[in-house]
Each structure stands twice: as structure tokens, then as C-alpha cells.
mmCIF file of C-alpha atoms and ligand atoms in Angstrom:
data_model
loop_
_atom_site.group_PDB
_atom_site.id
_atom_site.type_symbol
_atom_site.label_atom_id
_atom_site.label_comp_id
_atom_site.label_asym_id
_atom_site.label_seq_id
_atom_site.Cartn_x
_atom_site.Cartn_y
_atom_site.Cartn_z
ATOM 1 C CA ASP A 1 -45.079 0.956 -5.413
ATOM 2 C CA SER A 2 -42.921 0.261 -1.418
ATOM 3 C CA GLU A 3 -41.660 2.222 0.250
ATOM 4 C CA PRO A 4 -37.993 1.160 -0.134
ATOM 5 C CA ARG A 5 -35.841 -1.403 2.999
ATOM 6 C CA LYS A 6 -34.758 1.100 5.396
ATOM 7 C CA GLU A 7 -31.442 -0.584 5.335
ATOM 8 C CA ASP A 8 -30.511 -0.643 1.639
ATOM 9 C CA LEU A 9 -31.400 3.526 2.335
ATOM 10 C CA LYS A 10 -29.215 3.512 5.079
ATOM 11 C CA GLN A 11 -26.602 0.917 2.848
ATOM 12 C CA ILE A 12 -26.905 3.878 -0.363
ATOM 13 C CA ILE A 13 -26.848 6.967 1.615
ATOM 14 C CA GLU A 14 -23.523 5.779 3.755
ATOM 15 C CA MET A 15 -22.117 4.968 0.900
ATOM 16 C CA MET A 16 -22.884 8.525 -1.094
ATOM 17 C CA ASP A 17 -20.836 10.042 2.035
ATOM 18 C CA GLY A 18 -17.989 7.451 1.979
ATOM 19 C CA PHE A 19 -16.065 10.712 0.598
ATOM 20 C CA LYS A 20 -17.051 13.283 2.406
ATOM 21 C CA ALA A 21 -15.859 10.250 4.982
ATOM 22 C CA SER A 22 -12.632 10.324 4.022
ATOM 23 C CA LYS A 23 -12.001 14.100 3.646
ATOM 24 C CA ALA A 24 -12.856 15.031 6.781
ATOM 25 C CA LEU A 25 -10.194 12.420 8.343
ATOM 26 C CA PHE A 26 -7.691 12.914 5.484
ATOM 27 C CA THR A 27 -7.593 17.048 6.398
ATOM 28 C CA ALA A 28 -7.770 16.311 10.079
ATOM 29 C CA SER A 29 -5.012 14.120 9.307
ATOM 30 C CA ASN A 30 -3.120 16.919 7.489
ATOM 31 C CA MET A 31 -4.125 18.986 10.427
ATOM 32 C CA CYS A 32 -2.749 17.251 12.603
ATOM 33 C CA VAL A 33 -4.713 17.253 15.040
ATOM 34 C CA PHE A 34 -4.311 13.387 16.291
ATOM 35 C CA ASP A 35 -1.220 14.185 16.852
ATOM 36 C CA LEU A 36 -2.579 17.319 18.617
ATOM 37 C CA LEU A 37 -5.281 15.645 20.944
ATOM 38 C CA GLN A 38 -2.593 13.648 21.641
ATOM 39 C CA ARG A 39 -0.210 15.079 23.820
ATOM 40 C CA ARG A 40 -2.989 17.921 24.982
ATOM 41 C CA PRO A 41 -6.301 15.742 25.175
ATOM 42 C CA GLY A 42 -9.143 16.978 27.429
ATOM 43 C CA LEU A 43 -9.363 20.577 24.618
ATOM 44 C CA ASP A 44 -12.120 22.106 23.314
ATOM 45 C CA ALA A 45 -12.938 23.060 19.528
ATOM 46 C CA ALA A 46 -11.603 26.744 20.283
ATOM 47 C CA GLN A 47 -7.801 25.597 22.252
ATOM 48 C CA VAL A 48 -7.424 23.390 19.859
ATOM 49 C CA ALA A 49 -8.950 25.889 16.238
ATOM 50 C CA GLN A 50 -6.483 28.009 18.001
ATOM 51 C CA GLU A 51 -3.720 25.698 17.592
ATOM 52 C CA ILE A 52 -3.555 24.559 14.407
ATOM 53 C CA LYS A 53 -4.800 27.536 13.498
ATOM 54 C CA ALA A 54 -8.278 28.118 11.969
ATOM 55 C CA SER A 55 -12.015 29.245 13.081
ATOM 56 C CA VAL A 56 -13.426 27.796 15.301
ATOM 57 C CA LYS A 57 -16.844 27.281 13.819
ATOM 58 C CA GLY A 58 -14.749 24.765 11.207
ATOM 59 C CA THR A 59 -12.128 23.223 13.848
ATOM 60 C CA LYS A 60 -15.783 22.812 15.640
ATOM 61 C CA CYS A 61 -17.249 20.993 12.724
ATOM 62 C CA LEU A 62 -14.635 19.258 12.023
ATOM 63 C CA LEU A 63 -13.996 17.992 16.002
ATOM 64 C CA GLU A 64 -17.443 16.889 15.626
ATOM 65 C CA ALA A 65 -17.827 14.637 12.215
ATOM 66 C CA CYS A 66 -14.298 13.187 13.352
ATOM 67 C CA VAL A 67 -16.339 11.761 16.365
ATOM 68 C CA SER A 68 -19.599 10.367 14.366
ATOM 69 C CA LEU A 69 -17.119 8.552 12.609
ATOM 70 C CA GLY A 70 -15.481 7.323 16.453
ATOM 71 C CA LEU A 71 -12.152 9.000 15.837
ATOM 72 C CA LEU A 72 -12.556 10.924 18.729
ATOM 73 C CA THR A 73 -14.262 10.628 21.939
ATOM 74 C CA THR A 74 -16.020 13.505 23.758
ATOM 75 C CA CYS A 75 -17.864 13.614 27.350
ATOM 76 C CA GLN A 76 -20.669 16.827 28.505
ATOM 77 C CA LYS A 77 -18.029 19.680 28.701
ATOM 78 C CA GLN A 78 -17.654 19.275 24.885
ATOM 79 C CA VAL A 79 -13.922 18.472 25.345
ATOM 80 C CA TYR A 80 -12.364 16.322 23.297
ATOM 81 C CA LYS A 81 -9.836 12.520 22.891
ATOM 82 C CA ASN A 82 -8.354 10.530 20.633
ATOM 83 C CA SER A 83 -10.181 7.422 20.560
ATOM 84 C CA ASP A 84 -8.544 3.508 20.997
ATOM 85 C CA LEU A 85 -9.012 4.073 16.963
ATOM 86 C CA ALA A 86 -7.265 7.229 16.385
ATOM 87 C CA LYS A 87 -4.271 6.243 18.438
ATOM 88 C CA CYS A 88 -3.709 3.402 16.910
ATOM 89 C CA PHE A 89 -3.365 4.602 12.991
ATOM 90 C CA LEU A 90 -3.240 7.885 13.142
ATOM 91 C CA LEU A 91 -1.024 9.193 15.169
ATOM 92 C CA SER A 92 2.693 10.218 13.499
ATOM 93 C CA ASP A 93 4.114 8.141 16.405
ATOM 94 C CA ALA A 94 2.032 4.909 16.162
ATOM 95 C CA PRO A 95 4.211 2.046 14.930
ATOM 96 C CA PHE A 96 0.615 1.431 13.397
ATOM 97 C CA SER A 97 0.385 4.700 11.493
ATOM 98 C CA LEU A 98 -0.894 4.798 8.510
ATOM 99 C CA GLN A 99 -0.540 8.405 8.586
ATOM 100 C CA GLY A 100 1.847 8.176 5.443
ATOM 101 C CA TYR A 101 -1.365 6.297 3.094
ATOM 102 C CA ILE A 102 -3.559 9.424 3.901
ATOM 103 C CA GLN A 103 -1.833 11.787 3.415
ATOM 104 C CA HIS A 104 -0.830 9.090 0.221
ATOM 105 C CA CYS A 105 -4.932 8.960 -1.051
ATOM 106 C CA ASP A 106 -5.308 12.187 0.328
ATOM 107 C CA LYS A 107 -3.252 13.887 -2.596
ATOM 108 C CA MET A 108 -2.105 11.797 -5.393
ATOM 109 C CA VAL A 109 -5.160 8.963 -5.391
ATOM 110 C CA TRP A 110 -7.625 11.800 -4.567
ATOM 111 C CA PRO A 111 -7.050 13.498 -7.740
ATOM 112 C CA LEU A 112 -7.251 10.993 -9.820
ATOM 113 C CA PHE A 113 -10.153 9.488 -8.716
ATOM 114 C CA SER A 114 -11.734 13.573 -9.330
ATOM 115 C CA HIS A 115 -11.562 11.924 -12.909
ATOM 116 C CA LEU A 116 -12.826 8.348 -13.118
ATOM 117 C CA ASP A 117 -15.916 10.094 -15.146
ATOM 118 C CA SER A 118 -12.064 10.686 -17.922
ATOM 119 C CA ALA A 119 -10.931 7.460 -17.096
ATOM 120 C CA VAL A 120 -13.474 4.867 -17.316
ATOM 121 C CA ARG A 121 -13.963 6.728 -20.513
ATOM 122 C CA ASP A 122 -10.697 5.898 -21.887
ATOM 123 C CA GLY A 123 -9.980 3.129 -19.927
ATOM 124 C CA THR A 124 -7.168 5.355 -19.281
ATOM 125 C CA ASN A 125 -5.092 6.448 -15.672
ATOM 126 C CA GLN A 126 -5.668 10.635 -14.777
ATOM 127 C CA ARG A 127 -1.847 11.301 -13.810
ATOM 128 C CA GLU A 128 -2.082 14.190 -17.049
ATOM 129 C CA LYS A 129 -5.312 15.389 -16.502
ATOM 130 C CA ALA A 130 -4.640 15.487 -12.546
ATOM 131 C CA PHE A 131 -0.876 16.823 -12.185
ATOM 132 C CA GLY A 132 -0.386 17.935 -15.653
ATOM 133 C CA ARG A 133 2.555 16.233 -16.067
ATOM 134 C CA LYS A 134 2.458 13.787 -19.316
ATOM 135 C CA SER A 135 4.176 10.661 -17.777
ATOM 136 C CA LYS A 136 4.969 6.552 -18.780
ATOM 137 C CA ASP A 137 6.348 5.416 -16.200
ATOM 138 C CA MET A 138 4.022 6.434 -12.977
ATOM 139 C CA PHE A 139 7.134 6.131 -10.507
ATOM 140 C CA GLN A 140 9.735 7.109 -12.854
ATOM 141 C CA ASP A 141 7.698 9.868 -14.130
ATOM 142 C CA THR A 142 5.342 11.200 -11.590
ATOM 143 C CA VAL A 143 6.662 10.193 -8.326
ATOM 144 C CA TYR A 144 9.837 10.371 -8.408
ATOM 145 C CA SER A 145 10.774 13.722 -9.938
ATOM 146 C CA ASN A 146 9.751 15.680 -6.931
ATOM 147 C CA GLN A 147 11.583 14.544 -4.186
ATOM 148 C CA GLU A 148 9.043 15.768 -1.281
ATOM 149 C CA VAL A 149 5.806 13.372 -3.722
ATOM 150 C CA LYS A 150 8.373 11.152 -3.303
ATOM 151 C CA LEU A 151 8.598 11.364 -0.048
ATOM 152 C CA ARG A 152 5.174 10.508 0.346
ATOM 153 C CA PHE A 153 5.238 7.594 -1.172
ATOM 154 C CA MET A 154 7.647 6.348 0.337
ATOM 155 C CA ASN A 155 5.476 7.071 3.356
ATOM 156 C CA ALA A 156 3.454 6.202 2.230
ATOM 157 C CA MET A 157 4.303 2.371 1.104
ATOM 158 C CA HIS A 158 6.625 2.184 4.529
ATOM 159 C CA SER A 159 2.844 2.907 6.118
ATOM 160 C CA ILE A 160 1.178 -0.127 4.657
ATOM 161 C CA ALA A 161 4.308 -2.273 3.918
ATOM 162 C CA LYS A 162 4.242 -2.251 8.146
ATOM 163 C CA VAL A 163 0.595 -2.741 9.197
ATOM 164 C CA THR A 164 0.724 -6.040 6.767
ATOM 165 C CA GLY A 165 4.723 -6.856 6.833
ATOM 166 C CA LYS A 166 3.884 -9.490 9.195
ATOM 167 C CA ALA A 167 0.941 -11.319 7.643
ATOM 168 C CA VAL A 168 3.514 -11.741 4.735
ATOM 169 C CA ALA A 169 6.009 -12.512 6.197
ATOM 170 C CA THR A 170 4.615 -15.114 8.402
ATOM 171 C CA ALA A 171 3.029 -17.040 5.750
ATOM 172 C CA PHE A 172 4.566 -19.760 4.858
ATOM 173 C CA ASP A 173 7.257 -21.629 6.402
ATOM 174 C CA LEU A 174 10.086 -20.078 4.874
ATOM 175 C CA SER A 175 12.469 -22.354 7.010
ATOM 176 C CA SER A 176 14.560 -23.621 4.619
ATOM 177 C CA PHE A 177 15.278 -20.019 2.834
ATOM 178 C CA LYS A 178 18.655 -17.785 3.947
ATOM 179 C CA THR A 179 18.885 -15.069 1.296
ATOM 180 C CA ALA A 180 15.450 -12.856 -0.158
ATOM 181 C CA CYS A 181 15.396 -10.587 -2.251
ATOM 182 C CA ASP A 182 12.541 -7.627 -1.917
ATOM 183 C CA LEU A 183 11.726 -7.382 -5.267
ATOM 184 C CA GLY A 184 10.366 -2.837 -5.889
ATOM 185 C CA GLY A 185 11.398 -3.104 -2.397
ATOM 186 C CA CYS A 186 11.215 0.970 -2.263
ATOM 187 C CA THR A 187 12.513 1.470 2.415
ATOM 188 C CA GLY A 188 12.799 -1.970 3.429
ATOM 189 C CA ALA A 189 9.837 -2.047 5.731
ATOM 190 C CA MET A 190 8.658 -5.301 4.619
ATOM 191 C CA ALA A 191 12.635 -5.966 4.112
ATOM 192 C CA TYR A 192 13.129 -5.937 8.411
ATOM 193 C CA GLU A 193 9.737 -7.582 8.833
ATOM 194 C CA PHE A 194 10.799 -10.106 7.303
ATOM 195 C CA THR A 195 14.040 -10.115 8.960
ATOM 196 C CA LYS A 196 12.229 -9.840 12.055
ATOM 197 C CA ALA A 197 10.048 -13.382 11.237
ATOM 198 C CA HIS A 198 12.804 -15.245 10.477
ATOM 199 C CA PRO A 199 15.511 -14.861 12.418
ATOM 200 C CA GLN A 200 18.045 -17.040 9.299
ATOM 201 C CA LEU A 201 16.777 -14.933 6.732
ATOM 202 C CA SER A 202 19.047 -11.600 5.194
ATOM 203 C CA VAL A 203 17.141 -9.919 2.638
ATOM 204 C CA THR A 204 18.796 -7.685 0.526
ATOM 205 C CA VAL A 205 15.888 -4.673 -1.201
ATOM 206 C CA PHE A 206 16.379 -3.600 -4.328
ATOM 207 C CA ASP A 207 14.625 -0.535 -6.052
ATOM 208 C CA LEU A 208 15.531 2.211 -8.069
ATOM 209 C CA PRO A 209 18.155 4.987 -7.365
ATOM 210 C CA ALA A 210 15.934 7.286 -6.271
ATOM 211 C CA VAL A 211 14.775 5.123 -3.558
ATOM 212 C CA VAL A 212 17.412 3.297 -2.333
ATOM 213 C CA GLU A 213 18.938 6.748 -1.433
ATOM 214 C CA MET A 214 16.600 7.615 0.510
ATOM 215 C CA SER A 215 16.182 4.445 2.004
ATOM 216 C CA GLU A 216 18.439 5.560 5.661
ATOM 217 C CA HIS A 217 15.737 8.067 6.252
ATOM 218 C CA PHE A 218 13.563 4.647 6.710
ATOM 219 C CA HIS A 219 15.571 3.073 9.126
ATOM 220 C CA PRO A 220 14.102 1.431 11.447
ATOM 221 C CA LEU A 221 17.157 2.449 15.410
ATOM 222 C CA HIS A 222 17.892 -1.132 15.977
ATOM 223 C CA THR A 223 18.217 -3.337 13.187
ATOM 224 C CA ASP A 224 21.212 -6.281 12.739
ATOM 225 C CA ASN A 225 22.342 -5.193 10.419
ATOM 226 C CA ARG A 226 20.194 -8.191 7.919
ATOM 227 C CA VAL A 227 18.910 -6.035 5.629
ATOM 228 C CA SER A 228 20.391 -4.659 3.156
ATOM 229 C CA PHE A 229 20.069 -2.164 -0.194
ATOM 230 C CA VAL A 230 20.787 -2.592 -4.234
ATOM 231 C CA ALA A 231 19.745 -0.104 -6.482
ATOM 232 C CA GLY A 232 18.981 -0.242 -9.425
ATOM 233 C CA ASP A 233 16.099 -1.021 -12.853
ATOM 234 C CA PHE A 234 14.691 -4.616 -12.445
ATOM 235 C CA PHE A 235 13.562 -4.407 -16.146
ATOM 236 C CA LYS A 236 16.597 -3.685 -16.536
ATOM 237 C CA ASP A 237 19.425 -4.544 -14.778
ATOM 238 C CA GLU A 238 20.893 -7.906 -13.431
ATOM 239 C CA LEU A 239 19.411 -9.460 -10.376
ATOM 240 C CA PRO A 240 20.826 -9.749 -7.377
ATOM 241 C CA ARG A 241 21.447 -13.394 -6.085
ATOM 242 C CA ALA A 242 18.656 -15.346 -3.297
ATOM 243 C CA ASP A 243 16.956 -18.169 -2.731
ATOM 244 C CA LEU A 244 13.665 -16.497 -2.247
ATOM 245 C CA TYR A 245 12.746 -13.726 -4.165
ATOM 246 C CA ILE A 246 9.447 -10.551 -3.069
ATOM 247 C CA LEU A 247 7.282 -9.241 -5.184
ATOM 248 C CA ALA A 248 5.154 -7.486 -3.010
ATOM 249 C CA ARG A 249 2.203 -5.034 -4.299
ATOM 250 C CA ILE A 250 4.334 -5.222 -7.689
ATOM 251 C CA LEU A 251 2.630 -7.233 -10.053
ATOM 252 C CA HIS A 252 -0.316 -4.945 -9.851
ATOM 253 C CA ASP A 253 0.404 -2.228 -11.409
ATOM 254 C CA TRP A 254 1.746 -3.083 -14.893
ATOM 255 C CA PRO A 255 0.961 -4.442 -18.063
ATOM 256 C CA ASP A 256 1.496 -8.198 -18.821
ATOM 257 C CA GLU A 257 3.726 -7.605 -21.272
ATOM 258 C CA ASN A 258 6.548 -6.088 -18.045
ATOM 259 C CA VAL A 259 4.730 -8.643 -16.216
ATOM 260 C CA HIS A 260 6.323 -11.393 -18.130
ATOM 261 C CA ILE A 261 10.350 -9.651 -18.818
ATOM 262 C CA LEU A 262 10.053 -9.049 -14.395
ATOM 263 C CA LEU A 263 9.240 -13.218 -14.322
ATOM 264 C CA SER A 264 10.582 -15.205 -16.882
ATOM 265 C CA LYS A 265 13.750 -12.299 -15.404
ATOM 266 C CA ILE A 266 13.607 -13.577 -11.393
ATOM 267 C CA ALA A 267 13.009 -17.699 -12.801
ATOM 268 C CA ASP A 268 16.377 -17.185 -14.789
ATOM 269 C CA ALA A 269 17.567 -16.198 -11.424
ATOM 270 C CA CYS A 270 16.231 -18.648 -9.598
ATOM 271 C CA THR A 271 17.820 -22.747 -9.406
ATOM 272 C CA SER A 272 15.671 -25.116 -8.780
ATOM 273 C CA GLY A 273 13.901 -25.043 -4.825
ATOM 274 C CA CYS A 274 14.267 -21.109 -5.343
ATOM 275 C CA GLY A 275 11.186 -19.623 -3.851
ATOM 276 C CA LEU A 276 8.853 -15.743 -5.535
ATOM 277 C CA LEU A 277 6.837 -15.562 -2.543
ATOM 278 C CA LEU A 278 4.151 -12.363 -4.504
ATOM 279 C CA SER A 279 1.663 -10.450 -2.140
ATOM 280 C CA GLU A 280 -1.319 -8.359 -3.792
ATOM 281 C CA ILE A 281 -5.379 -8.770 -2.912
ATOM 282 C CA PHE A 282 -6.631 -11.653 -4.473
ATOM 283 C CA LEU A 283 -10.156 -10.705 -5.914
ATOM 284 C CA ASP A 284 -12.374 -13.281 -4.825
ATOM 285 C CA GLU A 285 -12.427 -16.357 -8.332
ATOM 286 C CA ASP A 286 -15.941 -14.932 -9.352
ATOM 287 C CA ARG A 287 -14.622 -11.073 -9.186
ATOM 288 C CA ARG A 288 -16.599 -9.644 -7.075
ATOM 289 C CA GLY A 289 -14.854 -8.842 -4.852
ATOM 290 C CA PRO A 290 -13.012 -7.512 -1.890
ATOM 291 C CA SER A 291 -13.596 -4.332 -3.154
ATOM 292 C CA ARG A 292 -11.142 -3.130 -1.883
ATOM 293 C CA GLY A 293 -8.831 -4.601 -4.731
ATOM 294 C CA LEU A 294 -11.897 -3.448 -7.942
ATOM 295 C CA LEU A 295 -11.285 -1.001 -6.306
ATOM 296 C CA GLN A 296 -8.077 0.552 -6.100
ATOM 297 C CA ALA A 297 -8.155 -1.191 -9.930
ATOM 298 C CA LEU A 298 -10.396 2.140 -11.047
ATOM 299 C CA SER A 299 -7.483 4.341 -10.726
ATOM 300 C CA MET A 300 -6.274 2.936 -14.140
ATOM 301 C CA SER A 301 -3.135 2.038 -13.139
ATOM 302 C CA GLU A 302 -1.355 0.451 -16.357
ATOM 303 C CA GLY A 303 -1.402 -3.432 -14.268
ATOM 304 C CA LYS A 304 -4.422 -4.797 -13.250
ATOM 305 C CA GLN A 305 -5.961 -7.228 -9.930
ATOM 306 C CA ARG A 306 -6.148 -10.206 -10.721
ATOM 307 C CA SER A 307 -7.154 -13.635 -8.360
ATOM 308 C CA ALA A 308 -5.263 -15.936 -7.101
ATOM 309 C CA THR A 309 -5.842 -18.788 -9.750
ATOM 310 C CA GLU A 310 -4.805 -16.467 -12.612
ATOM 311 C CA TYR A 311 -1.107 -15.334 -10.661
ATOM 312 C CA SER A 312 -1.226 -19.047 -10.194
ATOM 313 C CA LEU A 313 -1.167 -18.990 -14.193
ATOM 314 C CA LEU A 314 1.766 -16.408 -14.446
ATOM 315 C CA LEU A 315 4.028 -18.379 -12.474
ATOM 316 C CA LYS A 316 2.975 -21.765 -13.749
ATOM 317 C CA SER A 317 3.578 -20.524 -17.630
ATOM 318 C CA HIS A 318 7.460 -19.802 -15.729
ATOM 319 C CA GLY A 319 7.767 -22.941 -14.090
ATOM 320 C CA PHE A 320 6.690 -22.612 -11.110
ATOM 321 C CA THR A 321 4.621 -25.208 -8.936
ATOM 322 C CA THR A 322 2.176 -22.436 -6.947
ATOM 323 C CA ALA A 323 1.053 -22.528 -3.102
ATOM 324 C CA HIS A 324 -1.407 -19.783 -2.094
ATOM 325 C CA ARG A 325 -3.071 -18.396 1.047
ATOM 326 C CA LEU A 326 -6.198 -16.354 1.825
ATOM 327 C CA THR A 327 -4.044 -14.001 5.208
ATOM 328 C CA ASP A 328 -7.325 -11.989 6.345
ATOM 329 C CA ASN A 329 -5.326 -8.892 6.341
ATOM 330 C CA LEU A 330 -5.025 -5.908 3.978
ATOM 331 C CA LEU A 331 -2.981 -8.671 1.467
ATOM 332 C CA ASP A 332 -3.372 -12.102 0.240
ATOM 333 C CA ALA A 333 0.010 -14.254 -0.437
ATOM 334 C CA MET A 334 1.178 -16.244 -2.394
ATOM 335 C CA LEU A 335 4.511 -19.032 -2.389
ATOM 336 C CA CYS A 336 5.547 -20.471 -5.254
ATOM 337 C CA ILE A 337 8.864 -22.988 -6.023
ATOM 338 C CA LYS A 338 10.850 -23.247 -9.284
ATOM 339 C CA GLU A 339 10.911 -26.701 -10.397
ATOM 340 C CA THR A 340 13.285 -28.947 -11.086
ATOM 341 C CA ALA A 341 13.385 -28.891 -15.512
ATOM 342 C CA SER A 342 13.153 -32.734 -15.197
ATOM 343 C CA LEU A 343 9.559 -31.414 -13.181
ATOM 344 C CA GLN A 344 8.254 -28.824 -15.446
ATOM 345 C CA SER A 345 8.877 -30.740 -18.196
ATOM 346 C CA HIS A 346 5.683 -34.152 -17.572
HETATM 347 N N1 SAM B 401 7.162 -3.844 -2.486
HETATM 348 C C1 SAM B 401 6.254 -2.808 -1.472
HETATM 349 C C2 SAM B 401 4.798 -2.480 -0.913
HETATM 350 O O1 SAM B 401 4.971 -3.759 -0.588
HETATM 351 O O2 SAM B 401 5.054 -1.820 0.798
HETATM 352 C C3 SAM B 401 6.162 -0.743 -2.280
HETATM 353 C C4 SAM B 401 4.878 -1.608 -3.702
HETATM 354 S S1 SAM B 401 4.796 -0.198 -4.786
HETATM 355 C C5 SAM B 401 3.559 0.104 -4.743
HETATM 356 C C6 SAM B 401 5.952 -0.339 -5.781
HETATM 357 C C7 SAM B 401 7.313 -0.908 -5.512
HETATM 358 O O3 SAM B 401 8.133 -1.018 -6.993
HETATM 359 C C8 SAM B 401 8.150 1.194 -5.822
HETATM 360 O O4 SAM B 401 9.107 1.084 -4.654
HETATM 361 C C9 SAM B 401 9.113 1.339 -7.044
HETATM 362 O O5 SAM B 401 9.869 2.945 -6.715
HETATM 363 C C10 SAM B 401 8.886 0.683 -6.978
HETATM 364 N N2 SAM B 401 10.086 0.362 -8.621
HETATM 365 C C11 SAM B 401 9.001 0.484 -10.482
HETATM 366 N N3 SAM B 401 9.282 0.390 -10.660
HETATM 367 C C12 SAM B 401 10.349 -0.713 -9.975
HETATM 368 C C13 SAM B 401 11.113 -0.659 -11.660
HETATM 369 N N4 SAM B 401 12.206 -0.593 -13.061
HETATM 370 N N5 SAM B 401 12.441 -1.363 -10.910
HETATM 371 C C14 SAM B 401 12.989 -1.560 -9.651
HETATM 372 N N6 SAM B 401 12.350 -1.200 -8.571
HETATM 373 C C15 SAM B 401 11.214 -0.456 -8.834
#
């Protein structure tokens, strides 16, 4: 047998080590290493250890691992500073901070993935095994039943929406819409991006009462009151009236039955010419990527990941025409327009 190619071996080993890199990043973030080195750049391992109340040996290993991952820089004197990557994404007060999402990955996604073999065997999510609680509705039974878990989840959604929101908000010309309703709009992060990008637009964020009651913790400092909040259940309650409905990272969480209930409620609320802006990861049509979407599907939520064509067919069955766009960002977008009754009958 010929020797394996060097790059093949490297690729497979890097994949095997991926979880170690993730956990090193999560741990350094949890221990506030990046915030500390931003306030006091140039500390050595012993000084960092003292500040984060950890062993010198462990801290040195963690800092060196972070250097190797491109999160920190160091020099001959063996003192440490944040890299540009860390400054952009890992400081708690950075505009594009992913800290909230990192905590969610560490505390929520990691435990689910540590039961991946059971998840694959059973084809079901492992929330009960991971968190010791039976749950029918992931949001109402697992995430929102505990205040700390709820805030962590909201922070996660907030941070990822801030990073992805602009690309979604600017993917299409929305100048003909005056009012929008962001269904499952969580902290309003996406809604604020929409109002920033579209000066004519007001957005109502519609989400469960448990979420809306915390929304003021996430208001940006400067707002012009074009974002408002309404509490309700999008499967049961009447939807606020709007020219444009937004569904960002909602449909992949639900089985077809719920998706149809929600889409028919939106279709009923839409008059001809109203829009629905859908934002999800669109799987490649041949389902070979992107691995971001296919790996997320392994969490075995009750829903599934779909391609643009699959979403398009779903939307068409509810009387929408669709145009989609790959945003070259973490989330893709599809603009769907409600057809007039006469067009629909053709
Ligand atoms: N749209 C946001 C974004 O893209 O960042 C948040 C997406 S998060 C995965 C799903 C959101 O749907 C959560 O904010 C959750 O509270 C909300 N949600 C779940 N079930 C709901 C329901 N029955 N009625 C209204 N909102 C719901």
C-alpha cells in the first residue's frame, strides 16, 4: 500500500482535533481571557492565571493553544495580546461579539452533541439525556423554563443576528414595504438591522411572552422607535398585520405539520403583493453542503434543514412566488411575494 498523502492525513487529524479547538475557545471565552487581555495587553501566563484564578500550568497551556489557533499573539517575552480575530468577535462589548453564541454552543449544543450516537440511533434530539428534562416544545419546555438558560439563549440569538442581520436585511430591495413583522424575532436584533437598512420601514417583533418580557435588556442605545414588540404564540394567536413578514431561522426548527400551520397563517394574513422574507441556511441542491447546515441538522431538532428548492416548493404551496439569494454570509435569504388570487389559479 502506498503511504497516505500528507494533506489527507492533515485534513483528517484536523477534523479529529476540531472539538479540542472548540472547547479551548469556549473555555478561554468563559474565563474572560480575551476581555482581560484587552484591558491589560501584554500580561504573561502567571499574571493571567492570577487574574482568572486558575493554575499557571493550565493557563499557559490554554494561552499557547489560543496562540496556535490565531486567537492570541505572543512575542519573545512570552506575553500575550488579542489577535485581530479575537478583537472582532470575542470581546464581550465588541459590536460583532459572538460571546453569547459561544456560551450557547458550550452549554447547550456541546451536551447535545456528546450524545450524538444515541441521537443518530434514535433519530431524536437528546435534550432529556443532556439536560435531564423531558420536553415537547424545545423553547417553552427547555429553554424558557429557567431564567438563566433563557437569557443565555437570547444572548446567543442576539449575537448571531447582529453578525448576520445586515446581509439578510440588504439581500433584496424592500423599499415598497412600510411595515414588517419579524415572527420569532427574539431580542429584536434582526429588526434593528432592518430598520437601519430601510429608513421607511417599521418592524414589529412577535415572539413568546417569556422572550418579549426581557426584550428591553437588548435595546440598542440609540433607537428611533421604529421597532416594537408584541407577545404571542405564532401557532395559536392572531399575527400582527404587516406588508412584509420575516421568518429568520424559524422553519428549520419545526416538523412539516407546524411549518404548514405557520405558513398558512401568514398566507391568510397577507393581502396580494405582501411579502415574506425567509432566512435560513439553504442546503446545496445535491445536499453535499454546506457542512454548517448539515452539522446543525445532527442536533436532531424536531425540524430539518432544506434546500432553496424545497423551501420554494413549500412557499409555492401557500400561494407565494419566490426569488432566493445566497448572501455569502452565514444565512441565505428568499423573498416570497403573495400572488393575487387570479395568478394563483393558473
Ligand atoms: N429570528 C431570530 C434570529 O434569526 O436570530 C431568532 C431565531 S430562534 C432559532 C427561534 C425564535 O422563535 C425564538 O426567539 C423563539 O422564542 C421563537 N419562537 C419559538 N416558538 C414560538 C412560538 N410558538 N411563537 C412565537 N415565537 C416562537
